[in-house]
Structures are given as C-alpha cells and as structure tokens.
GROMACS .gro file of C-alpha atoms in nm:
model
  392
    1UNK     CA    1   0.000   0.000   0.000
    2UNK     CA    2   0.119   0.352  -0.070
    3UNK     CA    3   0.060   0.628   0.184
    4UNK     CA    4  -0.136   0.935   0.086
    5UNK     CA    5  -0.322   1.230   0.241
    6UNK     CA    6  -0.022   1.366   0.433
    7UNK     CA    7   0.041   1.029   0.589
    8UNK     CA    8  -0.309   1.004   0.740
    9UNK     CA    9  -0.437   0.730   0.509
   10UNK     CA   10  -0.294   0.410   0.371
   11UNK     CA   11  -0.461   0.321   0.044
   12UNK     CA   12  -0.433   0.131  -0.282
   13UNK     CA   13  -0.659   0.382  -0.460
   14UNK     CA   14  -0.499   0.675  -0.642
   15UNK     CA   15  -0.793   0.883  -0.769
   16UNK     CA   16  -0.866   1.193  -0.561
   17UNK     CA   17  -1.158   1.430  -0.620
   18UNK     CA   18  -1.135   1.763  -0.438
   19UNK     CA   19  -1.467   1.894  -0.576
   20UNK     CA   20  -1.811   1.733  -0.587
   21UNK     CA   21  -1.849   1.875  -0.940
   22UNK     CA   22  -1.559   1.657  -1.059
   23UNK     CA   23  -1.717   1.330  -0.941
   24UNK     CA   24  -1.953   1.315  -1.240
   25UNK     CA   25  -2.265   1.283  -1.024
   26UNK     CA   26  -2.613   1.313  -1.176
   27UNK     CA   27  -2.728   1.672  -1.149
   28UNK     CA   28  -3.026   1.601  -0.920
   29UNK     CA   29  -2.795   1.431  -0.670
   30UNK     CA   30  -2.534   1.707  -0.696
   31UNK     CA   31  -2.809   1.959  -0.621
   32UNK     CA   32  -2.899   1.757  -0.310
   33UNK     CA   33  -2.535   1.749  -0.199
   34UNK     CA   34  -2.508   2.128  -0.212
   35UNK     CA   35  -2.854   2.174  -0.058
   36UNK     CA   36  -2.726   1.988   0.250
   37UNK     CA   37  -2.458   2.253   0.290
   38UNK     CA   38  -2.163   2.045   0.169
   39UNK     CA   39  -1.913   2.274  -0.001
   40UNK     CA   40  -1.621   2.042  -0.077
   41UNK     CA   41  -1.562   1.673  -0.012
   42UNK     CA   42  -1.400   1.573   0.316
   43UNK     CA   43  -1.086   1.358   0.294
   44UNK     CA   44  -1.275   1.027   0.306
   45UNK     CA   45  -1.522   1.156   0.045
   46UNK     CA   46  -1.239   1.261  -0.186
   47UNK     CA   47  -1.113   0.902  -0.190
   48UNK     CA   48  -1.413   0.690  -0.101
   49UNK     CA   49  -1.706   0.789  -0.326
   50UNK     CA   50  -1.562   0.703  -0.667
   51UNK     CA   51  -1.453   0.341  -0.610
   52UNK     CA   52  -1.800   0.252  -0.479
   53UNK     CA   53  -1.963   0.423  -0.779
   54UNK     CA   54  -1.731   0.229  -1.009
   55UNK     CA   55  -1.841  -0.102  -0.860
   56UNK     CA   56  -1.529  -0.182  -0.658
   57UNK     CA   57  -1.548  -0.366  -0.327
   58UNK     CA   58  -1.434  -0.104  -0.078
   59UNK     CA   59  -1.307  -0.089   0.280
   60UNK     CA   60  -1.325   0.270   0.407
   61UNK     CA   61  -1.207   0.375   0.750
   62UNK     CA   62  -1.202   0.734   0.874
   63UNK     CA   63  -1.251   0.939   1.190
   64UNK     CA   64  -1.596   0.977   1.341
   65UNK     CA   65  -1.760   1.297   1.221
   66UNK     CA   66  -1.572   1.321   0.890
   67UNK     CA   67  -1.854   1.230   0.653
   68UNK     CA   68  -1.846   0.851   0.619
   69UNK     CA   69  -2.227   0.825   0.600
   70UNK     CA   70  -2.243   1.082   0.321
   71UNK     CA   71  -1.960   0.896   0.142
   72UNK     CA   72  -2.154   0.573   0.100
   73UNK     CA   73  -2.488   0.754   0.065
   74UNK     CA   74  -2.375   0.969  -0.228
   75UNK     CA   75  -2.214   0.669  -0.398
   76UNK     CA   76  -2.523   0.452  -0.348
   77UNK     CA   77  -2.760   0.717  -0.483
   78UNK     CA   78  -2.539   0.764  -0.788
   79UNK     CA   79  -2.545   0.391  -0.866
   80UNK     CA   80  -2.920   0.331  -0.834
   81UNK     CA   81  -3.132   0.292  -1.148
   82UNK     CA   82  -3.451   0.481  -1.060
   83UNK     CA   83  -3.640   0.324  -1.353
   84UNK     CA   84  -3.613  -0.019  -1.183
   85UNK     CA   85  -3.832  -0.008  -0.872
   86UNK     CA   86  -3.668  -0.305  -0.700
   87UNK     CA   87  -3.422  -0.314  -0.407
   88UNK     CA   88  -3.076  -0.255  -0.553
   89UNK     CA   89  -2.874  -0.152  -0.246
   90UNK     CA   90  -2.880  -0.285   0.110
   91UNK     CA   91  -2.722  -0.082   0.392
   92UNK     CA   92  -2.688  -0.262   0.726
   93UNK     CA   93  -2.631  -0.090   1.061
   94UNK     CA   94  -2.582  -0.235   1.411
   95UNK     CA   95  -2.845  -0.018   1.583
   96UNK     CA   96  -3.189   0.111   1.494
   97UNK     CA   97  -3.078   0.468   1.567
   98UNK     CA   98  -2.788   0.448   1.325
   99UNK     CA   99  -3.006   0.292   1.054
  100UNK     CA  100  -3.260   0.573   1.095
  101UNK     CA  101  -2.987   0.836   1.076
  102UNK     CA  102  -2.847   0.686   0.754
  103UNK     CA  103  -3.197   0.676   0.604
  104UNK     CA  104  -3.239   1.046   0.686
  105UNK     CA  105  -2.908   1.135   0.517
  106UNK     CA  106  -3.001   0.934   0.205
  107UNK     CA  107  -3.345   1.094   0.186
  108UNK     CA  108  -3.203   1.444   0.225
  109UNK     CA  109  -2.942   1.389  -0.045
  110UNK     CA  110  -3.208   1.239  -0.275
  111UNK     CA  111  -3.465   1.516  -0.225
  112UNK     CA  112  -3.443   1.622  -0.592
  113UNK     CA  113  -3.424   1.268  -0.733
  114UNK     CA  114  -3.788   1.226  -0.830
  115UNK     CA  115  -3.930   0.879  -0.782
  116UNK     CA  116  -3.645   0.739  -0.572
  117UNK     CA  117  -3.753   0.542  -0.265
  118UNK     CA  118  -3.546   0.470   0.048
  119UNK     CA  119  -3.695   0.245   0.317
  120UNK     CA  120  -3.573   0.184   0.672
  121UNK     CA  121  -3.650  -0.166   0.805
  122UNK     CA  122  -3.571  -0.208   1.176
  123UNK     CA  123  -3.697  -0.404   1.474
  124UNK     CA  124  -3.944  -0.240   1.710
  125UNK     CA  125  -4.162  -0.121   1.420
  126UNK     CA  126  -4.462  -0.297   1.260
  127UNK     CA  127  -4.348  -0.545   0.995
  128UNK     CA  128  -4.668  -0.469   0.804
  129UNK     CA  129  -4.522  -0.123   0.731
  130UNK     CA  130  -4.220  -0.290   0.570
  131UNK     CA  131  -4.441  -0.523   0.364
  132UNK     CA  132  -4.647  -0.228   0.239
  133UNK     CA  133  -4.332  -0.031   0.146
  134UNK     CA  134  -4.185  -0.319  -0.055
  135UNK     CA  135  -4.519  -0.368  -0.226
  136UNK     CA  136  -4.509  -0.003  -0.341
  137UNK     CA  137  -4.148  -0.041  -0.456
  138UNK     CA  138  -3.814   0.039  -0.291
  139UNK     CA  139  -3.473   0.121  -0.442
  140UNK     CA  140  -3.252   0.138  -0.131
  141UNK     CA  141  -3.307  -0.057   0.191
  142UNK     CA  142  -3.148   0.052   0.519
  143UNK     CA  143  -3.190  -0.180   0.814
  144UNK     CA  144  -3.070  -0.386   1.107
  145UNK     CA  145  -2.965  -0.749   1.048
  146UNK     CA  146  -3.246  -0.912   1.245
  147UNK     CA  147  -3.528  -0.739   1.056
  148UNK     CA  148  -3.357  -0.778   0.718
  149UNK     CA  149  -3.316  -1.152   0.772
  150UNK     CA  150  -3.681  -1.173   0.871
  151UNK     CA  151  -3.790  -0.993   0.552
  152UNK     CA  152  -3.573  -1.225   0.340
  153UNK     CA  153  -3.719  -1.535   0.510
  154UNK     CA  154  -4.072  -1.405   0.449
  155UNK     CA  155  -3.975  -1.342   0.082
  156UNK     CA  156  -4.075  -0.975   0.123
  157UNK     CA  157  -3.723  -0.864   0.032
  158UNK     CA  158  -3.593  -1.043  -0.277
  159UNK     CA  159  -3.213  -1.061  -0.239
  160UNK     CA  160  -3.156  -1.150  -0.606
  161UNK     CA  161  -3.196  -0.785  -0.711
  162UNK     CA  162  -2.942  -0.649  -0.457
  163UNK     CA  163  -2.626  -0.535  -0.637
  164UNK     CA  164  -2.457  -0.347  -0.350
  165UNK     CA  165  -2.433  -0.426   0.021
  166UNK     CA  166  -2.281  -0.182   0.269
  167UNK     CA  167  -2.191  -0.270   0.628
  168UNK     CA  168  -2.188   0.049   0.835
  169UNK     CA  169  -1.978   0.016   1.153
  170UNK     CA  170  -1.840  -0.296   0.987
  171UNK     CA  171  -1.621  -0.412   1.274
  172UNK     CA  172  -1.927  -0.425   1.499
  173UNK     CA  173  -2.133  -0.595   1.227
  174UNK     CA  174  -1.874  -0.869   1.180
  175UNK     CA  175  -1.819  -0.925   1.552
  176UNK     CA  176  -1.958  -1.224   1.734
  177UNK     CA  177  -2.294  -1.063   1.813
  178UNK     CA  178  -2.388  -1.014   1.447
  179UNK     CA  179  -2.162  -1.238   1.239
  180UNK     CA  180  -2.410  -1.525   1.203
  181UNK     CA  181  -2.689  -1.292   1.089
  182UNK     CA  182  -2.455  -1.119   0.842
  183UNK     CA  183  -2.341  -1.457   0.710
  184UNK     CA  184  -2.704  -1.559   0.652
  185UNK     CA  185  -2.770  -1.238   0.458
  186UNK     CA  186  -2.459  -1.283   0.241
  187UNK     CA  187  -2.559  -1.644   0.165
  188UNK     CA  188  -2.887  -1.519   0.019
  189UNK     CA  189  -2.721  -1.259  -0.208
  190UNK     CA  190  -2.569  -1.304  -0.551
  191UNK     CA  191  -2.204  -1.415  -0.548
  192UNK     CA  192  -2.137  -1.108  -0.766
  193UNK     CA  193  -2.272  -0.858  -0.511
  194UNK     CA  194  -2.051  -0.554  -0.449
  195UNK     CA  195  -1.953  -0.531  -0.080
  196UNK     CA  196  -1.839  -0.222   0.109
  197UNK     CA  197  -1.727  -0.196   0.472
  198UNK     CA  198  -1.737   0.140   0.652
  199UNK     CA  199  -1.612   0.217   1.006
  200UNK     CA  200  -1.400   0.441   1.225
  201UNK     CA  201  -1.215   0.134   1.353
  202UNK     CA  202  -1.103  -0.164   1.147
  203UNK     CA  203  -0.913  -0.422   1.357
  204UNK     CA  204  -0.673  -0.649   1.172
  205UNK     CA  205  -0.892  -0.950   1.256
  206UNK     CA  206  -1.176  -0.794   1.055
  207UNK     CA  207  -0.947  -0.710   0.763
  208UNK     CA  208  -0.830  -1.072   0.754
  209UNK     CA  209  -1.192  -1.192   0.749
  210UNK     CA  210  -1.279  -0.979   0.443
  211UNK     CA  211  -1.091  -1.213   0.208
  212UNK     CA  212  -1.380  -1.457   0.251
  213UNK     CA  213  -1.636  -1.234   0.079
  214UNK     CA  214  -1.459  -0.940  -0.091
  215UNK     CA  215  -1.282  -0.929  -0.427
  216UNK     CA  216  -0.959  -0.724  -0.447
  217UNK     CA  217  -1.107  -0.445  -0.234
  218UNK     CA  218  -1.003  -0.081  -0.249
  219UNK     CA  219  -0.870  -0.001   0.099
  220UNK     CA  220  -0.873   0.348   0.249
  221UNK     CA  221  -0.748   0.314   0.605
  222UNK     CA  222  -0.659   0.571   0.869
  223UNK     CA  223  -0.325   0.504   1.034
  224UNK     CA  224  -0.361   0.413   1.401
  225UNK     CA  225  -0.151   0.703   1.529
  226UNK     CA  226  -0.399   0.956   1.385
  227UNK     CA  227  -0.707   0.764   1.495
  228UNK     CA  228  -0.756   0.947   1.822
  229UNK     CA  229  -0.929   1.239   1.652
  230UNK     CA  230  -0.710   1.546   1.638
  231UNK     CA  231  -0.992   1.789   1.725
  232UNK     CA  232  -1.072   1.614   2.054
  233UNK     CA  233  -0.867   1.683   2.366
  234UNK     CA  234  -0.859   1.378   2.593
  235UNK     CA  235  -0.803   1.379   2.968
  236UNK     CA  236  -0.849   1.154   3.268
  237UNK     CA  237  -0.941   1.210   3.631
  238UNK     CA  238  -0.825   0.972   3.901
  239UNK     CA  239  -1.139   0.920   4.110
  240UNK     CA  240  -0.979   0.650   4.326
  241UNK     CA  241  -1.306   0.466   4.401
  242UNK     CA  242  -1.650   0.429   4.240
  243UNK     CA  243  -1.813   0.620   4.525
  244UNK     CA  244  -1.631   0.940   4.425
  245UNK     CA  245  -1.761   0.952   4.068
  246UNK     CA  246  -2.088   1.139   4.127
  247UNK     CA  247  -1.924   1.414   4.331
  248UNK     CA  248  -1.649   1.449   4.070
  249UNK     CA  249  -1.908   1.477   3.792
  250UNK     CA  250  -2.096   1.753   3.975
  251UNK     CA  251  -1.769   1.941   4.029
  252UNK     CA  252  -1.697   1.928   3.653
  253UNK     CA  253  -2.035   2.076   3.565
  254UNK     CA  254  -1.977   2.357   3.816
  255UNK     CA  255  -1.664   2.475   3.636
  256UNK     CA  256  -1.756   2.424   3.271
  257UNK     CA  257  -2.045   2.539   3.056
  258UNK     CA  258  -2.128   2.349   2.738
  259UNK     CA  259  -2.434   2.341   2.517
  260UNK     CA  260  -2.464   1.963   2.528
  261UNK     CA  261  -2.275   1.666   2.663
  262UNK     CA  262  -2.298   1.287   2.660
  263UNK     CA  263  -2.211   1.071   2.960
  264UNK     CA  264  -2.137   0.703   2.890
  265UNK     CA  265  -2.195   0.422   3.139
  266UNK     CA  266  -2.134   0.052   3.087
  267UNK     CA  267  -2.473  -0.081   3.202
  268UNK     CA  268  -2.843   0.009   3.189
  269UNK     CA  269  -2.866  -0.001   3.570
  270UNK     CA  270  -2.578   0.242   3.599
  271UNK     CA  271  -2.739   0.478   3.346
  272UNK     CA  272  -3.068   0.485   3.536
  273UNK     CA  273  -2.900   0.539   3.874
  274UNK     CA  274  -2.693   0.829   3.740
  275UNK     CA  275  -2.994   0.996   3.578
  276UNK     CA  276  -3.187   0.975   3.904
  277UNK     CA  277  -2.900   1.139   4.090
  278UNK     CA  278  -2.859   1.416   3.831
  279UNK     CA  279  -3.231   1.493   3.834
  280UNK     CA  280  -3.208   1.542   4.212
  281UNK     CA  281  -2.943   1.804   4.133
  282UNK     CA  282  -3.188   1.980   3.891
  283UNK     CA  283  -3.008   1.880   3.569
  284UNK     CA  284  -3.206   1.873   3.243
  285UNK     CA  285  -3.104   1.518   3.169
  286UNK     CA  286  -3.238   1.221   2.972
  287UNK     CA  287  -3.111   0.870   2.918
  288UNK     CA  288  -3.111   0.607   2.645
  289UNK     CA  289  -3.038   0.235   2.649
  290UNK     CA  290  -3.127  -0.077   2.453
  291UNK     CA  291  -3.411  -0.196   2.675
  292UNK     CA  292  -3.630   0.107   2.599
  293UNK     CA  293  -3.913   0.090   2.346
  294UNK     CA  294  -3.806   0.212   2.002
  295UNK     CA  295  -4.058   0.497   2.003
  296UNK     CA  296  -3.916   0.628   2.331
  297UNK     CA  297  -3.558   0.600   2.203
  298UNK     CA  298  -3.648   0.794   1.887
  299UNK     CA  299  -3.822   1.068   2.085
  300UNK     CA  300  -3.528   1.111   2.322
  301UNK     CA  301  -3.276   1.142   2.037
  302UNK     CA  302  -3.501   1.396   1.858
  303UNK     CA  303  -3.530   1.606   2.172
  304UNK     CA  304  -3.158   1.587   2.248
  305UNK     CA  305  -3.063   1.687   1.894
  306UNK     CA  306  -3.303   1.982   1.913
  307UNK     CA  307  -3.134   2.104   2.232
  308UNK     CA  308  -3.429   2.044   2.466
  309UNK     CA  309  -3.198   1.854   2.703
  310UNK     CA  310  -2.839   1.945   2.779
  311UNK     CA  311  -2.717   1.611   2.915
  312UNK     CA  312  -2.768   1.263   2.770
  313UNK     CA  313  -2.665   0.960   2.976
  314UNK     CA  314  -2.627   0.650   2.760
  315UNK     CA  315  -2.495   0.299   2.719
  316UNK     CA  316  -2.287   0.214   2.412
  317UNK     CA  317  -2.612   0.201   2.213
  318UNK     CA  318  -2.527   0.548   2.075
  319UNK     CA  319  -2.146   0.519   2.082
  320UNK     CA  320  -2.128   0.452   1.709
  321UNK     CA  321  -2.211   0.703   1.441
  322UNK     CA  322  -2.485   0.904   1.611
  323UNK     CA  323  -2.441   1.269   1.514
  324UNK     CA  324  -2.528   1.544   1.763
  325UNK     CA  325  -2.392   1.868   1.621
  326UNK     CA  326  -2.376   2.071   1.945
  327UNK     CA  327  -2.213   1.808   2.165
  328UNK     CA  328  -1.867   1.931   2.270
  329UNK     CA  329  -1.810   1.716   2.578
  330UNK     CA  330  -1.806   1.338   2.630
  331UNK     CA  331  -1.757   1.194   2.977
  332UNK     CA  332  -1.672   0.829   3.022
  333UNK     CA  333  -1.829   0.786   3.367
  334UNK     CA  334  -1.726   0.424   3.320
  335UNK     CA  335  -1.421   0.349   3.106
  336UNK     CA  336  -1.535   0.127   2.815
  337UNK     CA  337  -1.473  -0.246   2.839
  338UNK     CA  338  -1.290  -0.266   2.506
  339UNK     CA  339  -1.049  -0.030   2.338
  340UNK     CA  340  -1.234  -0.014   2.003
  341UNK     CA  341  -1.543   0.131   2.173
  342UNK     CA  342  -1.334   0.414   2.319
  343UNK     CA  343  -1.273   0.585   1.985
  344UNK     CA  344  -1.642   0.567   1.895
  345UNK     CA  345  -1.754   0.713   2.225
  346UNK     CA  346  -1.523   1.014   2.221
  347UNK     CA  347  -1.614   1.071   1.855
  348UNK     CA  348  -1.958   1.194   1.966
  349UNK     CA  349  -1.787   1.529   2.034
  350UNK     CA  350  -1.587   1.742   1.793
  351UNK     CA  351  -1.801   1.651   1.491
  352UNK     CA  352  -1.672   1.770   1.150
  353UNK     CA  353  -1.360   1.936   1.288
  354UNK     CA  354  -1.519   2.128   1.576
  355UNK     CA  355  -1.341   2.132   1.910
  356UNK     CA  356  -1.436   1.866   2.162
  357UNK     CA  357  -1.323   1.729   2.496
  358UNK     CA  358  -1.334   1.376   2.634
  359UNK     CA  359  -1.293   1.318   3.009
  360UNK     CA  360  -1.236   0.969   3.149
  361UNK     CA  361  -1.310   0.877   3.510
  362UNK     CA  362  -1.044   0.630   3.623
  363UNK     CA  363  -1.063   0.421   3.940
  364UNK     CA  364  -0.774   0.210   4.068
  365UNK     CA  365  -0.924  -0.088   3.882
  366UNK     CA  366  -0.932   0.108   3.552
  367UNK     CA  367  -0.567   0.214   3.542
  368UNK     CA  368  -0.455  -0.080   3.329
  369UNK     CA  369  -0.737  -0.028   3.075
  370UNK     CA  370  -0.637   0.338   3.037
  371UNK     CA  371  -0.278   0.231   2.966
  372UNK     CA  372  -0.404  -0.022   2.711
  373UNK     CA  373  -0.607   0.245   2.530
  374UNK     CA  374  -0.304   0.476   2.524
  375UNK     CA  375  -0.084   0.197   2.386
  376UNK     CA  376  -0.337   0.091   2.123
  377UNK     CA  377  -0.392   0.440   1.983
  378UNK     CA  378  -0.032   0.551   2.044
  379UNK     CA  379  -0.154   0.855   2.233
  380UNK     CA  380  -0.135   1.011   2.578
  381UNK     CA  381  -0.441   1.084   2.792
  382UNK     CA  382  -0.306   1.325   3.058
  383UNK     CA  383  -0.471   1.432   3.384
  384UNK     CA  384  -0.744   1.695   3.339
  385UNK     CA  385  -0.598   2.045   3.383
  386UNK     CA  386  -0.748   2.302   3.618
  387UNK     CA  387  -0.819   2.539   3.327
  388UNK     CA  388  -1.048   2.288   3.151
  389UNK     CA  389  -1.320   2.551   3.095
  390UNK     CA  390  -1.087   2.759   2.879
  391UNK     CA  391  -1.042   2.469   2.637
  392UNK     CA  392  -1.410   2.456   2.537
   0.00000   0.00000   0.00000
C-alpha cells in the first residue's frame, strides 16, 4: 500500500476528487449534496465515493464525524437505477438509531431525485409497514440485520436484485454478536454482489476476514496514530473509588459550561442510577439504552438533537455514528470495556472538525485499561488540567 493524504491514510486507490463537481454525479444528486450545505468533499469523500460508484469492493475507514455516511450515501444514490423499482442496495447498521440516521441522510441527499424510494427496516416497528413499502417499490433498503433476515425469510425482500451491500460500523457488524446474521444475509445474495465496509475502527482480525467475501477491495485506512481524533482533547481524572464519581461529575459541571454533553456508562442499571442522581441536582437530563421501546428511544434522540436537554446519559447504544452537532463534551463515567469502543464514544464530540473534549473517570481498577487504550492508539491521555473551561 502507498501512503497518501499527508500520511493520514494508507490506500491502494490513487484517484482523488477535491470537488463534488468533478465526481460526475447526476445533477439532481449534486443539487442535493449542495442543498445539504456540503461545499467540498471531506478527505474520506475525496477518496471513497468514486470506487464505490465504479463497482469496486471497498473498505473505508475514517474518523468519526468526517462524513463517512455521506460517502456511501452519495455513492449509493449515484449507482441506483430509478427506472427499476426493486431493491438494488442494502445498507446494514448495528443499531436502529444508526439505521434511521443513515436513512435520513439518504433521503435528504435524494430530495431532488424524483421517484427514488429509500426504506428503513428495523426491529421495534410494525413489519406490516415494511411489507407495504416493498409492495409499493423500494430502491434502497437501510436496516438492522435481524429485521432484514426476517424480511428475506418471508420473501418480502428479494435478495436476487441487490447489487450493492454496505456494512456500516463494519467491525461491529462482523463481531460475534452479528456475524451469524450477516453470514445468513450474504448467503442469500448473488455471489457477484458488491460489498463495502465502513467504520471508524477496522481491527486487523476484521481485515483478515474480508478475504472470505470481498474481491480485491479498495482499501482506504486511517493510520492508528492519527485515529484518536485530532480535534478532541482527551483527559483523565483519578477518582480512586466508584463512590467518588458522582461528586467528581458535579464538580466538573460547576466549572464548565457546554451546550450539550454525553455521559457514557457501561450498564443500563448504571445509566438509570446516574440519571436519578442528576435529576435530584436539577439537571435537564435524559437517558437512552437498549431496553427502551423504540418509540421512546427515537423521541429522546429527537429532543436531544433539538437542544431540549443538555445532558444525555447512555450505554454504548449510541457510541457509534450518532451525530449530535452541538455536543462538545463526552464523559466516560465508566471506562469502556474494550479499546475499540473508546474511539467511537469520544467521537460523539468534535463533529466535522469542531473542538471537543473527552474526560475519562479512572478508578484504581481502571488504570490498566487506560494504559491499554493509550498503547493501542499511540496517544497520551493526561490528567485533566485546572483550566479545563478555557479549552471549550
């Protein structure tokens, strides 16, 4: 592989497009791109759109908040034949929230593409709605693996017409929790299907696995040493014991003022306990975790994005890909249990180059995990300085 993009990427793809106009997109799509406020392609878009459009299997890795969703969305919309009202592209996401967000990006980009249909098929929603949508005709399907498998089994979704499959947050999708479902979906697709993997993290174990189902893929990979997101300042606080965490958190909010922040905990019980404590302290706080009803989860994310609530306490359900523009602070109340999750969590702040701060609460038991994260990303996470408020 040759290195490009000032040493940030390693890639075997040499074509670079620094303007959306140069990508040769259909004019209705190009109009949608500019209507969304995109002025010039981000680094991953400069490299990543064209190989997907040209039918190449593609592995694209880039920082959170740098436009990965728009990369595969623009490419997918360019490839679709609107005159054929059958599913041609399948985009899989690990969570319902992420699938819904991708569907929204696709729909916004396609607003001037008359007749194009994008459908989101996820658990927690009536399957009759999916059946009705496919009956009317769908070009692009976005969904979670469980619901997509169900629709294939019911012969509602005909996999024979799918020409492109995209795995968003691919390392999560190919991990143990999803791999069997993903394998079942691939078995039902044509052996000629174009496959694309998108993520902010791409462990070597996942890259090795791709040889089983990808053909000579284009690879656009961020080097590990630049993976820790240059726009995000990372710090830790030694809290000694679990019992000191709440008091430490309240002290932080006394000295800093941010529009919105996300606090991550490792369990649902922990999330609910923390929210209860913060509400006693008169915080405008909400929480989200995987055991909530889908309708409630959707409502909470809508309200948080709109700015109704300043603090969101969450499990790793929203660690990947969820975009909240005004979030400038992430607090790891609990240090994540694996190092790959860390980069996704802190990526909720500092979206699209804005400044962000990540603060990690470290007990005596967490010290080794912090060192492991520092080693893995070849970075340093120093103690939080006293002048933290001046950095935001």
